[in-house]
PDB file of C-alpha atoms in Angstrom:
ATOM      1  CA  UNK P   1     138.332 267.520 -51.418  1.00  0.00           C
ATOM      2  CA  UNK P   2     139.625 269.840 -48.068  1.00  0.00           C
ATOM      3  CA  UNK P   3     137.054 270.662 -45.997  1.00  0.00           C
ATOM      4  CA  UNK P   4     137.350 275.066 -45.692  1.00  0.00           C
ATOM      5  CA  UNK P   5     136.449 276.505 -42.524  1.00  0.00           C
ATOM      6  CA  UNK P   6     135.948 280.445 -42.343  1.00  0.00           C
ATOM      7  CA  UNK P   7     137.225 281.337 -38.640  1.00  0.00           C
ATOM      8  CA  UNK P   8     135.505 284.497 -38.915  1.00  0.00           C
ATOM      9  CA  UNK P   9     131.864 286.070 -38.541  1.00  0.00           C
ATOM     10  CA  UNK P  10     132.085 288.694 -40.266  1.00  0.00           C
ATOM     11  CA  UNK P  11     129.527 288.784 -43.045  1.00  0.00           C
ATOM     12  CA  UNK P  12     131.768 291.098 -45.618  1.00  0.00           C
ATOM     13  CA  UNK P  13     134.469 287.756 -45.746  1.00  0.00           C
ATOM     14  CA  UNK P  14     131.270 285.318 -46.052  1.00  0.00           C
ATOM     15  CA  UNK P  15     130.100 287.506 -48.734  1.00  0.00           C
ATOM     16  CA  UNK P  16     134.300 287.531 -50.773  1.00  0.00           C
ATOM     17  CA  UNK P  17     134.401 284.229 -50.281  1.00  0.00           C
ATOM     18  CA  UNK P  18     130.456 282.817 -51.840  1.00  0.00           C
ATOM     19  CA  UNK P  19     131.806 285.778 -54.511  1.00  0.00           C
ATOM     20  CA  UNK P  20     134.412 283.238 -55.529  1.00  0.00           C
ATOM     21  CA  UNK P  21     132.421 280.036 -54.762  1.00  0.00           C
ATOM     22  CA  UNK P  22     134.171 278.799 -52.427  1.00  0.00           C
ATOM     23  CA  UNK P  23     132.528 275.837 -50.013  1.00  0.00           C
ATOM     24  CA  UNK P  24     132.855 276.618 -46.594  1.00  0.00           C
ATOM     25  CA  UNK P  25     131.687 276.425 -43.206  1.00  0.00           C
ATOM     26  CA  UNK P  26     132.128 279.176 -40.618  1.00  0.00           C
ATOM     27  CA  UNK P  27     132.758 278.236 -37.303  1.00  0.00           C
ATOM     28  CA  UNK P  28     134.130 280.590 -34.473  1.00  0.00           C
ATOM     29  CA  UNK P  29     135.692 281.117 -31.542  1.00  0.00           C
ATOM     30  CA  UNK P  30     134.321 282.849 -28.418  1.00  0.00           C
ATOM     31  CA  UNK P  31     137.775 283.010 -26.449  1.00  0.00           C
ATOM     32  CA  UNK P  32     139.439 286.417 -25.517  1.00  0.00           C
ATOM     33  CA  UNK P  33     141.760 287.676 -28.596  1.00  0.00           C
ATOM     34  CA  UNK P  34     144.778 289.460 -26.465  1.00  0.00           C
ATOM     35  CA  UNK P  35     147.630 290.776 -28.464  1.00  0.00           C
ATOM     36  CA  UNK P  36     151.170 291.643 -26.866  1.00  0.00           C
ATOM     37  CA  UNK P  37     152.321 293.608 -30.631  1.00  0.00           C
ATOM     38  CA  UNK P  38     152.577 296.808 -31.485  1.00  0.00           C
ATOM     39  CA  UNK P  39     152.822 297.325 -35.292  1.00  0.00           C
ATOM     40  CA  UNK P  40     149.432 297.156 -37.312  1.00  0.00           C
ATOM     41  CA  UNK P  41     150.891 294.426 -39.570  1.00  0.00           C
ATOM     42  CA  UNK P  42     151.452 292.215 -36.445  1.00  0.00           C
ATOM     43  CA  UNK P  43     148.598 293.082 -34.752  1.00  0.00           C
ATOM     44  CA  UNK P  44     146.597 291.074 -37.357  1.00  0.00           C
ATOM     45  CA  UNK P  45     149.138 288.725 -37.844  1.00  0.00           C
ATOM     46  CA  UNK P  46     148.799 287.702 -34.619  1.00  0.00           C
ATOM     47  CA  UNK P  47     145.267 288.079 -34.091  1.00  0.00           C
ATOM     48  CA  UNK P  48     144.464 286.080 -37.558  1.00  0.00           C
ATOM     49  CA  UNK P  49     146.216 283.447 -36.351  1.00  0.00           C
ATOM     50  CA  UNK P  50     144.738 283.531 -32.489  1.00  0.00           C
ATOM     51  CA  UNK P  51     141.238 282.901 -34.490  1.00  0.00           C
ATOM     52  CA  UNK P  52     142.426 279.847 -36.825  1.00  0.00           C
ATOM     53  CA  UNK P  53     144.328 278.421 -33.635  1.00  0.00           C
ATOM     54  CA  UNK P  54     141.130 278.761 -31.317  1.00  0.00           C
ATOM     55  CA  UNK P  55     138.862 277.247 -33.968  1.00  0.00           C
ATOM     56  CA  UNK P  56     141.591 274.409 -34.639  1.00  0.00           C
ATOM     57  CA  UNK P  57     140.591 273.536 -31.243  1.00  0.00           C
ATOM     58  CA  UNK P  58     137.118 272.528 -32.136  1.00  0.00           C
ATOM     59  CA  UNK P  59     137.689 270.555 -35.312  1.00  0.00           C
ATOM     60  CA  UNK P  60     138.849 267.317 -36.688  1.00  0.00           C
ATOM     61  CA  UNK P  61     141.828 268.353 -38.168  1.00  0.00           C
ATOM     62  CA  UNK P  62     142.671 266.072 -41.080  1.00  0.00           C
ATOM     63  CA  UNK P  63     142.324 267.586 -44.416  1.00  0.00           C
ATOM     64  CA  UNK P  64     141.130 271.068 -43.076  1.00  0.00           C
ATOM     65  CA  UNK P  65     141.856 274.155 -43.958  1.00  0.00           C
ATOM     66  CA  UNK P  66     140.931 276.587 -41.066  1.00  0.00           C
ATOM     67  CA  UNK P  67     140.954 280.600 -42.279  1.00  0.00           C
ATOM     68  CA  UNK P  68     141.382 283.528 -39.793  1.00  0.00           C
ATOM     69  CA  UNK P  69     141.578 286.725 -40.473  1.00  0.00           C
ATOM     70  CA  UNK P  70     141.629 290.508 -38.902  1.00  0.00           C
ATOM     71  CA  UNK P  71     141.245 293.535 -40.087  1.00  0.00           C
ATOM     72  CA  UNK P  72     142.464 296.774 -38.790  1.00  0.00           C
ATOM     73  CA  UNK P  73     142.509 300.932 -40.189  1.00  0.00           C
ATOM     74  CA  UNK P  74     145.847 303.073 -39.161  1.00  0.00           C
ATOM     75  CA  UNK P  75     146.483 306.463 -39.571  1.00  0.00           C
ATOM     76  CA  UNK P  76     149.212 308.520 -38.326  1.00  0.00           C
ATOM     77  CA  UNK P  77     150.746 305.868 -35.876  1.00  0.00           C
ATOM     78  CA  UNK P  78     147.254 305.092 -34.986  1.00  0.00           C
ATOM     79  CA  UNK P  79     144.946 302.453 -34.963  1.00  0.00           C
ATOM     80  CA  UNK P  80     141.027 303.277 -35.537  1.00  0.00           C
ATOM     81  CA  UNK P  81     139.438 299.884 -34.523  1.00  0.00           C
ATOM     82  CA  UNK P  82     135.253 299.752 -34.279  1.00  0.00           C
ATOM     83  CA  UNK P  83     133.912 302.871 -32.877  1.00  0.00           C
ATOM     84  CA  UNK P  84     132.102 303.084 -30.063  1.00  0.00           C
ATOM     85  CA  UNK P  85     130.407 306.228 -30.374  1.00  0.00           C
ATOM     86  CA  UNK P  86     129.495 308.085 -32.979  1.00  0.00           C
ATOM     87  CA  UNK P  87     131.498 310.947 -31.564  1.00  0.00           C
ATOM     88  CA  UNK P  88     134.681 308.558 -31.668  1.00  0.00           C
ATOM     89  CA  UNK P  89     133.482 307.970 -35.853  1.00  0.00           C
ATOM     90  CA  UNK P  90     132.854 310.892 -36.532  1.00  0.00           C
ATOM     91  CA  UNK P  91     136.729 311.907 -35.061  1.00  0.00           C
ATOM     92  CA  UNK P  92     137.749 308.635 -37.012  1.00  0.00           C
ATOM     93  CA  UNK P  93     137.161 310.483 -40.251  1.00  0.00           C
ATOM     94  CA  UNK P  94     137.764 313.385 -39.759  1.00  0.00           C
ATOM     95  CA  UNK P  95     141.439 312.456 -38.965  1.00  0.00           C
ATOM     96  CA  UNK P  96     141.513 310.505 -42.703  1.00  0.00           C
ATOM     97  CA  UNK P  97     139.155 313.342 -44.318  1.00  0.00           C
ATOM     98  CA  UNK P  98     141.648 314.717 -47.186  1.00  0.00           C
ATOM     99  CA  UNK P  99     144.365 312.205 -46.008  1.00  0.00           C
ATOM    100  CA  UNK P 100     146.445 308.861 -46.734  1.00  0.00           C
ATOM    101  CA  UNK P 101     145.486 305.950 -44.492  1.00  0.00           C
ATOM    102  CA  UNK P 102     146.719 302.296 -44.379  1.00  0.00           C
ATOM    103  CA  UNK P 103     144.346 299.445 -44.121  1.00  0.00           C
ATOM    104  CA  UNK P 104     146.508 295.754 -42.788  1.00  0.00           C
ATOM    105  CA  UNK P 105     144.109 292.465 -42.952  1.00  0.00           C
ATOM    106  CA  UNK P 106     145.800 289.435 -41.616  1.00  0.00           C
ATOM    107  CA  UNK P 107     145.676 286.154 -42.694  1.00  0.00           C
ATOM    108  CA  UNK P 108     146.135 283.190 -40.922  1.00  0.00           C
ATOM    109  CA  UNK P 109     145.337 279.443 -43.090  1.00  0.00           C
ATOM    110  CA  UNK P 110     145.975 276.505 -41.116  1.00  0.00           C
ATOM    111  CA  UNK P 111     146.337 273.550 -43.706  1.00  0.00           C
ATOM    112  CA  UNK P 112     146.123 269.873 -41.996  1.00  0.00           C
ATOM    113  CA  UNK P 113     146.892 266.858 -44.651  1.00  0.00           C
ATOM    114  CA  UNK P 114     145.304 263.690 -44.835  1.00  0.00           C
ATOM    115  CA  UNK P 115     147.441 262.415 -41.260  1.00  0.00           C
ATOM    116  CA  UNK P 116     146.447 265.896 -39.152  1.00  0.00           C
ATOM    117  CA  UNK P 117     149.809 267.351 -39.794  1.00  0.00           C
ATOM    118  CA  UNK P 118     149.832 271.218 -39.799  1.00  0.00           C
ATOM    119  CA  UNK P 119     151.346 273.835 -43.229  1.00  0.00           C
ATOM    120  CA  UNK P 120     150.935 277.552 -41.131  1.00  0.00           C
ATOM    121  CA  UNK P 121     150.516 280.740 -43.295  1.00  0.00           C
ATOM    122  CA  UNK P 122     149.713 283.402 -41.531  1.00  0.00           C
ATOM    123  CA  UNK P 123     151.081 287.110 -43.363  1.00  0.00           C
ATOM    124  CA  UNK P 124     149.633 290.854 -43.472  1.00  0.00           C
ATOM    125  CA  UNK P 125     148.342 292.342 -46.310  1.00  0.00           C
ATOM    126  CA  UNK P 126     148.227 296.172 -46.687  1.00  0.00           C
ATOM    127  CA  UNK P 127     146.493 298.555 -48.834  1.00  0.00           C
ATOM    128  CA  UNK P 128     146.962 302.659 -48.904  1.00  0.00           C
ATOM    129  CA  UNK P 129     143.839 304.749 -49.197  1.00  0.00           C
ATOM    130  CA  UNK P 130     143.178 307.880 -50.036  1.00  0.00           C
ATOM    131  CA  UNK P 131     139.839 310.144 -48.827  1.00  0.00           C
ATOM    132  CA  UNK P 132     139.039 313.241 -50.330  1.00  0.00           C
ATOM    133  CA  UNK P 133     138.098 315.854 -48.347  1.00  0.00           C
ATOM    134  CA  UNK P 134     134.668 316.193 -46.328  1.00  0.00           C
ATOM    135  CA  UNK P 135     133.119 318.616 -44.495  1.00  0.00           C
ATOM    136  CA  UNK P 136     131.472 318.495 -40.779  1.00  0.00           C
ATOM    137  CA  UNK P 137     128.390 318.074 -42.902  1.00  0.00           C
ATOM    138  CA  UNK P 138     129.433 315.125 -45.238  1.00  0.00           C
ATOM    139  CA  UNK P 139     130.553 313.683 -42.583  1.00  0.00           C
ATOM    140  CA  UNK P 140     127.459 313.696 -40.466  1.00  0.00           C
ATOM    141  CA  UNK P 141     125.659 312.586 -43.107  1.00  0.00           C
ATOM    142  CA  UNK P 142     127.746 309.770 -43.760  1.00  0.00           C
ATOM    143  CA  UNK P 143     127.005 308.855 -40.068  1.00  0.00           C
ATOM    144  CA  UNK P 144     123.616 309.319 -39.986  1.00  0.00           C
ATOM    145  CA  UNK P 145     122.963 306.191 -42.411  1.00  0.00           C
ATOM    146  CA  UNK P 146     124.249 303.913 -39.408  1.00  0.00           C
ATOM    147  CA  UNK P 147     126.810 301.888 -42.023  1.00  0.00           C
ATOM    148  CA  UNK P 148     129.725 303.114 -39.630  1.00  0.00           C
ATOM    149  CA  UNK P 149     128.704 300.879 -36.615  1.00  0.00           C
ATOM    150  CA  UNK P 150     130.987 297.687 -36.239  1.00  0.00           C
ATOM    151  CA  UNK P 151     133.734 298.473 -38.970  1.00  0.00           C
ATOM    152  CA  UNK P 152     137.124 298.901 -38.597  1.00  0.00           C
ATOM    153  CA  UNK P 153     137.952 302.876 -38.938  1.00  0.00           C
ATOM    154  CA  UNK P 154     134.308 303.460 -39.449  1.00  0.00           C
ATOM    155  CA  UNK P 155     133.221 303.225 -42.556  1.00  0.00           C
ATOM    156  CA  UNK P 156     132.557 300.466 -45.039  1.00  0.00           C
ATOM    157  CA  UNK P 157     134.858 301.283 -49.001  1.00  0.00           C
ATOM    158  CA  UNK P 158     131.323 298.992 -50.018  1.00  0.00           C
ATOM    159  CA  UNK P 159     128.842 301.123 -49.356  1.00  0.00           C
ATOM    160  CA  UNK P 160     127.728 304.926 -48.755  1.00  0.00           C
ATOM    161  CA  UNK P 161     131.658 305.694 -48.324  1.00  0.00           C
ATOM    162  CA  UNK P 162     132.361 305.058 -51.896  1.00  0.00           C
ATOM    163  CA  UNK P 163     132.166 309.189 -53.139  1.00  0.00           C
ATOM    164  CA  UNK P 164     134.710 310.212 -50.743  1.00  0.00           C
ATOM    165  CA  UNK P 165     137.583 307.567 -52.044  1.00  0.00           C
ATOM    166  CA  UNK P 166     139.689 309.171 -54.094  1.00  0.00           C
ATOM    167  CA  UNK P 167     141.781 306.085 -54.763  1.00  0.00           C
ATOM    168  CA  UNK P 168     143.347 302.580 -53.126  1.00  0.00           C
ATOM    169  CA  UNK P 169     146.617 301.038 -54.289  1.00  0.00           C
ATOM    170  CA  UNK P 170     146.177 297.797 -53.158  1.00  0.00           C
ATOM    171  CA  UNK P 171     143.617 295.004 -52.788  1.00  0.00           C
ATOM    172  CA  UNK P 172     140.518 296.213 -53.087  1.00  0.00           C
ATOM    173  CA  UNK P 173     138.717 293.170 -51.212  1.00  0.00           C
ATOM    174  CA  UNK P 174     141.895 293.401 -48.778  1.00  0.00           C
ATOM    175  CA  UNK P 175     140.121 296.533 -47.174  1.00  0.00           C
ATOM    176  CA  UNK P 176     136.350 295.463 -47.323  1.00  0.00           C
ATOM    177  CA  UNK P 177     138.234 292.807 -44.817  1.00  0.00           C
ATOM    178  CA  UNK P 178     139.763 289.325 -46.763  1.00  0.00           C
ATOM    179  CA  UNK P 179     142.703 290.075 -49.588  1.00  0.00           C
ATOM    180  CA  UNK P 180     140.468 287.287 -51.318  1.00  0.00           C
ATOM    181  CA  UNK P 181     143.152 286.781 -54.341  1.00  0.00           C
ATOM    182  CA  UNK P 182     145.598 286.264 -51.355  1.00  0.00           C
ATOM    183  CA  UNK P 183     143.591 283.674 -49.888  1.00  0.00           C
ATOM    184  CA  UNK P 184     142.938 281.554 -52.899  1.00  0.00           C
ATOM    185  CA  UNK P 185     146.565 281.488 -53.940  1.00  0.00           C
ATOM    186  CA  UNK P 186     147.850 280.407 -50.920  1.00  0.00           C
ATOM    187  CA  UNK P 187     145.555 277.968 -50.488  1.00  0.00           C
ATOM    188  CA  UNK P 188     146.578 276.655 -54.363  1.00  0.00           C
ATOM    189  CA  UNK P 189     149.899 276.671 -53.369  1.00  0.00           C
TER     190      UNK P 189
END
């Protein structure tokens, strides 16, 4: 049985892995993550691999699997990161309401065998999210919950933003922060 390490401090990723009964540890690097890519799907691949590689430097590598992940929301050619203020969160939600946007999660899985040899899986999973039109009052009522803080795109699909989700095309868990079926199937193979 390999030791599994989640290289993420995200409580949502932790909950998703616990939900499927996976036994794992959490270890996070505090090193700065600087990326060079400019396309959303490449940015998340690069960042997830950085996270996994940084954590790999901190552990015994034999019979170990390290999972790194990074999620971003993209709309209209812009990356909608975690809002720095309520005003920025309002602008983000205003820009996606009534429209479709994409959520990308990059996943990096470093699989070390009993000799410490590494196999790397690094990919991005895309989900299209369609949001119903929202009034300014609805946006402000949502922002009043404070749920938008520390969330890419300023919303949590699994929380109080759920009534505004018209539909998704792709993996729901990807939008929450970890495409768990992709991760499980990749580890299994």
